[in-house]
Short mmCIF file of C-alpha atoms in Angstrom, two decimals:
data_model
loop_
_atom_site.label_atom_id
_atom_site.label_comp_id
_atom_site.label_asym_id
_atom_site.label_seq_id
_atom_site.Cartn_x
_atom_site.Cartn_y
_atom_site.Cartn_z
CA UNK A 1 151.74 63.99 87.70
CA UNK A 2 150.13 67.20 86.09
CA UNK A 3 147.30 66.69 83.66
CA UNK A 4 148.51 66.61 80.08
CA UNK A 5 146.87 67.34 76.81
CA UNK A 6 148.10 65.51 73.69
CA UNK A 7 147.25 68.42 71.39
CA UNK A 8 150.03 71.23 71.73
CA UNK A 9 147.58 73.81 70.14
CA UNK A 10 145.07 73.20 72.90
CA UNK A 11 147.90 73.23 75.61
CA UNK A 12 149.15 76.73 74.42
CA UNK A 13 145.57 78.14 74.14
CA UNK A 14 144.79 76.93 77.72
CA UNK A 15 148.13 78.47 78.99
CA UNK A 16 147.10 81.77 77.59
CA UNK A 17 143.44 81.58 78.84
CA UNK A 18 144.20 80.54 82.37
CA UNK A 19 144.92 83.99 83.78
CA UNK A 20 141.60 85.27 82.62
CA UNK A 21 139.89 82.11 83.99
CA UNK A 22 141.55 82.86 87.32
CA UNK A 23 140.37 86.42 87.18
CA UNK A 24 136.83 85.29 86.47
CA UNK A 25 136.99 82.90 89.43
CA UNK A 26 138.16 85.56 91.81
CA UNK A 27 135.42 87.99 90.59
CA UNK A 28 132.72 85.42 91.10
CA UNK A 29 134.29 84.67 94.57
CA UNK A 30 134.37 88.13 95.56
CA UNK A 31 130.79 88.63 94.64
CA UNK A 32 128.82 85.51 95.72
CA UNK A 33 124.98 85.35 95.27
CA UNK A 34 122.63 82.85 96.63
CA UNK A 35 120.30 80.45 94.67
CA UNK A 36 118.12 82.05 92.01
CA UNK A 37 119.75 85.43 92.78
CA UNK A 38 122.86 84.85 90.81
CA UNK A 39 122.28 87.91 88.34
CA UNK A 40 125.74 89.36 88.39
CA UNK A 41 127.28 85.96 88.47
CA UNK A 42 125.48 85.02 85.33
CA UNK A 43 126.45 88.32 83.65
CA UNK A 44 130.05 87.72 84.34
CA UNK A 45 129.95 84.36 82.85
CA UNK A 46 128.18 85.67 79.79
CA UNK A 47 130.58 88.49 79.39
CA UNK A 48 133.55 86.21 79.63
CA UNK A 49 132.26 83.76 77.13
CA UNK A 50 131.01 86.47 74.69
CA UNK A 51 134.64 87.88 74.62
CA UNK A 52 135.78 84.67 72.93
CA UNK A 53 132.64 84.40 70.66
CA UNK A 54 131.09 81.53 72.54
CA UNK A 55 127.28 81.45 72.04
CA UNK A 56 125.64 81.82 75.47
CA UNK A 57 121.86 81.84 76.25
CA UNK A 58 120.29 83.14 79.47
CA UNK A 59 117.44 81.05 80.94
CA UNK A 60 114.28 82.88 80.34
CA UNK A 61 112.63 82.79 83.77
CA UNK A 62 115.66 82.44 86.12
CA UNK A 63 119.37 83.05 86.58
CA UNK A 64 122.04 80.98 84.82
CA UNK A 65 122.25 79.96 81.34
CA UNK A 66 123.93 77.66 78.78
CA UNK A 67 126.68 77.64 76.18
CA UNK A 68 125.74 75.66 73.04
CA UNK A 69 128.65 74.42 70.89
CA UNK A 70 127.05 73.15 67.73
CA UNK A 71 129.41 71.18 65.68
CA UNK A 72 126.70 69.83 63.39
CA UNK A 73 127.25 66.28 64.75
CA UNK A 74 124.71 63.51 65.20
CA UNK A 75 125.25 63.13 69.00
CA UNK A 76 125.51 65.56 71.88
CA UNK A 77 127.14 65.53 75.38
CA UNK A 78 126.91 67.96 78.23
CA UNK A 79 128.57 69.44 81.22
CA UNK A 80 127.05 71.09 84.16
CA UNK A 81 128.49 73.73 86.63
CA UNK A 82 126.47 75.07 89.55
CA UNK A 83 127.02 78.83 90.23
CA UNK A 84 125.25 79.70 93.54
CA UNK A 85 126.88 80.55 96.95
CA UNK A 86 125.84 79.85 100.59
CA UNK A 87 124.70 81.89 103.59
CA UNK A 88 128.12 81.81 105.35
CA UNK A 89 130.31 84.82 106.45
CA UNK A 90 133.74 84.22 104.84
CA UNK A 91 136.66 84.14 107.26
CA UNK A 92 139.42 83.93 104.75
CA UNK A 93 141.72 86.89 104.58
CA UNK A 94 142.42 87.02 100.91
CA UNK A 95 142.43 89.82 98.20
CA UNK A 96 139.15 88.51 96.74
CA UNK A 97 137.30 87.84 99.84
CA UNK A 98 133.55 88.04 99.60
CA UNK A 99 132.30 91.58 99.82
CA UNK A 100 128.63 90.35 100.37
CA UNK A 101 127.97 90.17 104.05
CA UNK A 102 126.89 86.65 105.13
CA UNK A 103 127.31 85.07 101.78
CA UNK A 104 130.17 82.97 100.50
CA UNK A 105 131.37 80.53 97.98
CA UNK A 106 132.11 77.74 100.61
CA UNK A 107 131.22 74.83 98.38
CA UNK A 108 133.51 75.64 95.38
CA UNK A 109 130.74 76.80 92.91
CA UNK A 110 132.85 79.57 91.88
CA UNK A 111 135.56 77.17 90.78
CA UNK A 112 132.96 74.97 89.06
CA UNK A 113 131.56 77.91 87.06
CA UNK A 114 135.07 79.15 86.12
CA UNK A 115 136.04 75.55 85.00
CA UNK A 116 132.98 75.30 82.81
CA UNK A 117 133.70 78.83 81.30
CA UNK A 118 137.24 77.99 80.45
CA UNK A 119 136.15 74.68 79.01
CA UNK A 120 133.50 76.26 76.91
CA UNK A 121 136.11 78.59 75.45
CA UNK A 122 138.57 75.73 74.64
CA UNK A 123 135.82 73.53 73.09
CA UNK A 124 134.42 76.35 71.00
CA UNK A 125 137.98 77.27 69.65
CA UNK A 126 138.62 73.61 68.80
CA UNK A 127 135.14 72.53 67.89
CA UNK A 128 136.54 71.00 64.64
CA UNK A 129 138.20 68.29 66.77
CA UNK A 130 134.98 67.39 68.55
CA UNK A 131 132.99 64.25 67.55
CA UNK A 132 129.83 65.37 69.41
CA UNK A 133 128.12 68.66 70.13
CA UNK A 134 128.51 70.01 73.58
CA UNK A 135 125.90 71.64 75.87
CA UNK A 136 127.47 73.46 78.91
CA UNK A 137 124.96 74.34 81.65
CA UNK A 138 125.62 77.15 84.20
CA UNK A 139 122.98 76.10 86.81
CA UNK A 140 121.54 78.20 89.52
CA UNK A 141 120.39 77.22 93.07
CA UNK A 142 122.06 73.79 93.68
CA UNK A 143 121.99 74.53 97.45
CA UNK A 144 118.29 75.06 97.38
CA UNK A 145 117.42 71.69 98.57
CA UNK A 146 114.78 70.16 98.04
CA UNK A 147 113.82 71.72 94.86
CA UNK A 148 117.23 72.68 93.36
CA UNK A 149 118.09 74.22 90.28
CA UNK A 150 118.53 71.06 88.30
CA UNK A 151 114.95 70.49 88.21
CA UNK A 152 114.26 73.84 86.74
CA UNK A 153 116.91 73.29 84.08
CA UNK A 154 115.52 70.08 83.12
CA UNK A 155 112.10 71.77 82.92
CA UNK A 156 113.55 74.14 80.20
CA UNK A 157 113.56 71.20 77.79
CA UNK A 158 117.17 71.56 76.88
CA UNK A 159 117.95 67.92 76.80
CA UNK A 160 115.18 67.20 74.35
CA UNK A 161 115.91 70.26 72.28
CA UNK A 162 119.58 69.52 71.82
CA UNK A 163 119.38 65.69 72.01
CA UNK A 164 121.88 65.37 74.95
CA UNK A 165 122.70 61.69 75.33
CA UNK A 166 125.26 61.80 78.17
CA UNK A 167 125.96 64.34 80.96
CA UNK A 168 128.94 65.27 83.19
CA UNK A 169 129.60 67.16 86.27
CA UNK A 170 132.22 67.61 88.97
CA UNK A 171 132.76 68.81 92.54
CA UNK A 172 135.78 70.29 94.23
CA UNK A 173 136.93 67.92 96.74
CA UNK A 174 139.21 69.17 99.71
CA UNK A 175 140.60 65.86 100.89
CA UNK A 176 142.07 65.07 97.37
CA UNK A 177 145.42 66.67 96.06
CA UNK A 178 145.28 68.83 93.11
CA UNK A 179 145.45 66.79 89.96
CA UNK A 180 143.72 63.70 91.67
CA UNK A 181 140.06 62.79 91.07
CA UNK A 182 137.79 60.15 92.75
CA UNK A 183 134.98 58.45 90.79
CA UNK A 184 133.23 55.06 90.62
CA UNK A 185 130.19 53.58 88.79
CA UNK A 186 126.90 53.48 90.47
CA UNK A 187 125.68 55.43 93.69
CA UNK A 188 128.27 58.11 94.55
CA UNK A 189 126.33 60.56 96.62
CA UNK A 190 123.31 60.01 98.90
CA UNK A 191 119.63 60.98 98.96
CA UNK A 192 119.07 63.83 101.20
CA UNK A 193 115.71 64.32 103.00
CA UNK A 194 114.56 66.86 105.70
CA UNK A 195 112.98 65.50 108.84
CA UNK A 196 110.73 67.55 111.08
CA UNK A 197 108.87 65.94 114.18
CA UNK A 198 106.48 68.10 116.29
CA UNK A 199 105.89 66.48 119.72
CA UNK A 200 102.91 67.88 121.70
CA UNK A 201 102.32 67.15 125.45
CA UNK A 202 100.62 69.12 128.27
CA UNK A 203 101.82 71.99 130.30
CA UNK A 204 102.00 71.67 134.10
CA UNK A 205 104.06 73.00 137.02
CA UNK A 206 107.45 71.22 137.19
CA UNK A 207 106.64 70.39 140.83
CA UNK A 208 103.52 68.58 139.64
CA UNK A 209 104.71 66.45 136.61
CA UNK A 210 101.72 64.08 137.06
CA UNK A 211 99.41 66.81 135.86
CA UNK A 212 101.21 67.26 132.68
CA UNK A 213 102.80 65.36 129.60
CA UNK A 214 106.49 66.05 129.20
CA UNK A 215 107.11 66.69 125.53
CA UNK A 216 110.83 66.88 126.16
CA UNK A 217 110.89 63.21 127.60
CA UNK A 218 108.90 62.13 124.56
CA UNK A 219 111.35 63.77 122.15
CA UNK A 220 114.34 62.32 123.94
CA UNK A 221 112.81 58.83 123.41
CA UNK A 222 112.01 59.53 119.77
CA UNK A 223 115.53 60.86 119.08
CA UNK A 224 117.21 57.79 120.55
CA UNK A 225 114.83 55.47 118.59
CA UNK A 226 115.26 57.25 115.38
CA UNK A 227 119.05 57.56 115.50
CA UNK A 228 119.75 54.02 116.92
CA UNK A 229 116.78 51.63 116.84
CA UNK A 230 116.00 51.88 113.23
CA UNK A 231 119.71 51.21 112.60
CA UNK A 232 119.10 47.69 114.11
CA UNK A 233 116.26 47.01 111.74
CA UNK A 234 118.43 47.44 108.64
CA UNK A 235 121.30 45.27 107.19
CA UNK A 236 124.71 46.59 108.46
CA UNK A 237 125.81 46.52 104.84
CA UNK A 238 123.25 49.24 103.95
CA UNK A 239 124.39 52.95 104.14
CA UNK A 240 121.88 54.97 106.20
CA UNK A 241 122.37 57.95 108.43
CA UNK A 242 119.74 59.83 110.56
CA UNK A 243 121.14 62.96 112.16
CA UNK A 244 119.29 65.30 114.41
CA UNK A 245 120.57 69.00 113.98
CA UNK A 246 118.08 71.02 115.93
CA UNK A 247 115.70 70.80 118.90
CA UNK A 248 113.52 73.68 119.92
CA UNK A 249 111.07 73.93 122.79
CA UNK A 250 108.52 76.22 124.31
CA UNK A 251 109.54 75.34 127.76
CA UNK A 252 110.69 77.21 130.82
CA UNK A 253 112.94 75.81 133.67
CA UNK A 254 110.05 75.26 136.13
CA UNK A 255 107.18 74.22 133.61
CA UNK A 256 106.70 70.87 132.03
CA UNK A 257 107.19 71.60 128.38
CA UNK A 258 104.25 70.93 126.04
CA UNK A 259 105.85 71.69 122.58
CA UNK A 260 109.09 70.28 121.00
CA UNK A 261 110.23 70.63 117.49
CA UNK A 262 112.86 68.20 116.23
CA UNK A 263 114.67 68.75 112.93
CA UNK A 264 117.17 66.51 111.16
CA UNK A 265 118.27 64.91 108.04
CA UNK A 266 118.11 61.42 106.54
CA UNK A 267 120.75 60.17 104.21
CA UNK A 268 120.80 56.75 102.30
CA UNK A 269 121.96 55.09 99.14
CA UNK A 270 119.18 52.78 98.45
CA UNK A 271 115.71 53.94 97.39
CA UNK A 272 113.86 51.01 99.12
CA UNK A 273 115.73 51.54 102.42
CA UNK A 274 114.95 55.22 102.03
CA UNK A 275 111.17 54.59 102.05
CA UNK A 276 111.51 52.00 104.79
CA UNK A 277 113.19 54.56 107.05
CA UNK A 278 110.54 57.17 106.40
CA UNK A 279 107.84 54.85 107.33
CA UNK A 280 109.44 53.53 110.57
CA UNK A 281 110.22 57.08 111.89
CA UNK A 282 106.50 57.92 111.58
CA UNK A 283 105.52 54.60 113.26
CA UNK A 284 108.02 54.92 116.14
CA UNK A 285 107.40 58.65 116.82
CA UNK A 286 103.66 58.00 116.95
CA UNK A 287 103.87 54.92 119.12
CA UNK A 288 106.40 56.49 121.55
CA UNK A 289 104.31 59.75 121.90
CA UNK A 290 101.08 57.71 122.53
CA UNK A 291 102.86 55.69 125.23
CA UNK A 292 103.47 58.94 126.96
CA UNK A 293 99.89 60.21 126.31
CA UNK A 294 101.32 62.82 123.92
CA UNK A 295 100.92 63.29 120.09
CA UNK A 296 103.31 63.80 117.21
CA UNK A 297 103.21 65.15 113.68
CA UNK A 298 106.05 64.04 111.43
CA UNK A 299 106.97 65.59 108.11
CA UNK A 300 109.60 64.11 105.92
CA UNK A 301 110.33 66.35 102.84
CA UNK A 302 112.08 64.40 99.99
CA UNK A 303 115.26 66.23 98.88
CA UNK A 304 117.82 65.26 96.35
CA UNK A 305 117.85 61.62 95.28
CA UNK A 306 120.95 59.38 95.03
CA UNK A 307 123.61 60.49 92.40
CA UNK A 308 123.95 57.29 90.37
CA UNK A 309 126.86 57.15 87.89
CA UNK A 310 126.09 55.34 84.80
CA UNK A 311 128.48 52.39 84.37
CA UNK A 312 129.24 52.70 80.74
CA UNK A 313 130.17 56.34 80.53
CA UNK A 314 131.88 56.11 83.95
CA UNK A 315 134.18 53.43 82.80
CA UNK A 316 134.96 55.31 79.65
CA UNK A 317 135.74 58.31 81.74
CA UNK A 318 137.90 56.45 84.21
CA UNK A 319 139.99 55.07 81.25
CA UNK A 320 140.42 58.55 79.57
CA UNK A 321 141.23 60.27 82.97
CA UNK A 322 144.01 57.70 83.67
CA UNK A 323 145.56 58.70 80.33
CA UNK A 324 145.25 62.45 81.02
CA UNK A 325 146.09 62.62 84.70
CA UNK A 326 147.88 59.51 85.18
CA UNK A 327 146.39 56.26 86.52
CA UNK A 328 147.81 56.79 89.91
CA UNK A 329 145.78 60.03 90.19
CA UNK A 330 142.50 58.31 89.52
CA UNK A 331 140.93 56.94 92.54
CA UNK A 332 138.14 54.38 91.98
CA UNK A 333 138.15 52.32 95.25
CA UNK A 334 136.16 54.93 97.19
CA UNK A 335 133.11 55.03 99.30
CA UNK A 336 130.20 57.13 98.38
CA UNK A 337 129.53 60.48 100.03
CA UNK A 338 126.54 61.06 102.18
CA UNK A 339 126.55 64.55 100.95
CA UNK A 340 123.42 65.47 98.83
CA UNK A 341 123.62 66.91 95.36
CA UNK A 342 121.01 67.88 92.89
CA UNK A 343 122.97 66.52 89.99
CA UNK A 344 120.81 63.39 91.00
CA UNK A 345 118.05 64.76 88.92
CA UNK A 346 120.20 64.58 85.94
CA UNK A 347 121.42 61.15 86.66
CA UNK A 348 117.63 60.11 86.85
CA UNK A 349 116.87 61.41 83.43
CA UNK A 350 119.86 60.44 81.18
CA UNK A 351 123.15 58.46 81.47
CA UNK A 352 125.28 60.69 83.73
CA UNK A 353 128.59 60.77 85.63
CA UNK A 354 129.75 63.00 88.61
CA UNK A 355 133.30 62.89 89.93
CA UNK A 356 135.25 64.62 92.72
CA UNK A 357 138.14 66.84 91.77
CA UNK A 358 140.94 67.37 94.12
CA UNK A 359 141.40 71.00 95.31
CA UNK A 360 143.59 70.56 98.54
CA UNK A 361 141.73 72.78 100.74
CA UNK A 362 142.73 72.87 104.59
CA UNK A 363 139.13 73.26 105.55
CA UNK A 364 136.05 71.23 104.46
CA UNK A 365 133.11 72.05 102.20
CA UNK A 366 130.69 74.49 103.74
CA UNK A 367 133.27 75.93 106.11
CA UNK A 368 133.82 79.74 106.49
CA UNK A 369 137.50 79.07 105.51
CA UNK A 370 137.13 76.74 102.75
CA UNK A 371 139.52 77.69 100.06
CA UNK A 372 140.42 75.45 97.04
CA UNK A 373 143.85 75.80 95.42
CA UNK A 374 143.51 77.89 92.24
CA UNK A 375 145.87 75.43 90.26
CA UNK A 376 142.85 73.09 90.27
CA UNK A 377 141.29 75.24 87.47
CA UNK A 378 144.14 74.17 85.15
CA UNK A 379 143.87 70.53 86.08
CA UNK A 380 140.00 70.43 85.70
CA UNK A 381 139.85 72.32 82.38
CA UNK A 382 142.82 70.08 81.13
CA UNK A 383 140.94 66.94 82.07
CA UNK A 384 137.65 67.81 80.56
CA UNK A 385 138.97 69.46 77.46
CA UNK A 386 141.11 66.42 76.87
CA UNK A 387 138.19 64.01 77.48
CA UNK A 388 135.68 65.89 75.20
CA UNK A 389 138.14 66.34 72.35
CA UNK A 390 139.74 62.85 72.51
CA UNK A 391 137.47 60.29 74.05
CA UNK A 392 133.78 61.27 73.52
#
């Protein structure tokens, strides 16, 4: 079932607008920019909105900006789109393939930005139908974990300035069909922390291992412990993932290695478990290294927190989405994703809701061939325009 707007004038306006929204998306996709460098992307969005008279303000000290749709109402709701790209070389053979070497919109932020731009135009044109003012944020640097652009946006004081009371966002989701969404109240995306363990041993000739301290052997024990032993100390009903992604050494084939650097990530859905895991990694690494006469230094960098959907507004949205998309297209019996998202900073500040929008890509997020179907733009704008004009 395709998304449907009950207002025929909005339907007709969106039908006329969509070719320009697709053009904007292709321009952004072909000219991707990484976090805090999205100068041209911001200019394209601003130019698109100003063509339709939508008020747009740049952020003073960084890229991105916001559209303020002031209807003179007492209450205000908001919507966020991230606009940055990833350091990935695109492998898609398409007319609007990235022209920037080693940079690609592999996470759908080109789609997010274009959805938000199209939505802003629709809501501006039909602002007389709105029961709330709308703030639409075009956020830079979502991919810049652990700081993220959301913190910087919050630091602008926009939410206090405009009195935003509820906030929404979406993410392209390749596993879902176009026109389908997935959403649930409560935690929907995991905290995402960076782990770094330095193991120090002592060099010796490989033929005389008793004269050295083998940092590689220590590292192997630590990796086994943090990936498997900690799991046995936590309830099986808790969602925790520790993944080691990089191991670097200073070694040579015939020398006992004295330096190993281990890097990984920690994902969890429970703040208390998150802190327990941090503590146990440090304890285990230190104890294992000491048992082998080595030493360790453990650094855990707090990244994005859990994205926690407010129950009240999520249930309101689920009900509305069922009427706009059809109940069969709204999936609520879902497991949270362990992917991290800086939308978590918004959900910590005010009632917020984040959902997954089906885009039917053959390849997953952060893949060099990720390519969402363009018809998703129509479905997403229809959904959010219908929601804001009829249900908020």
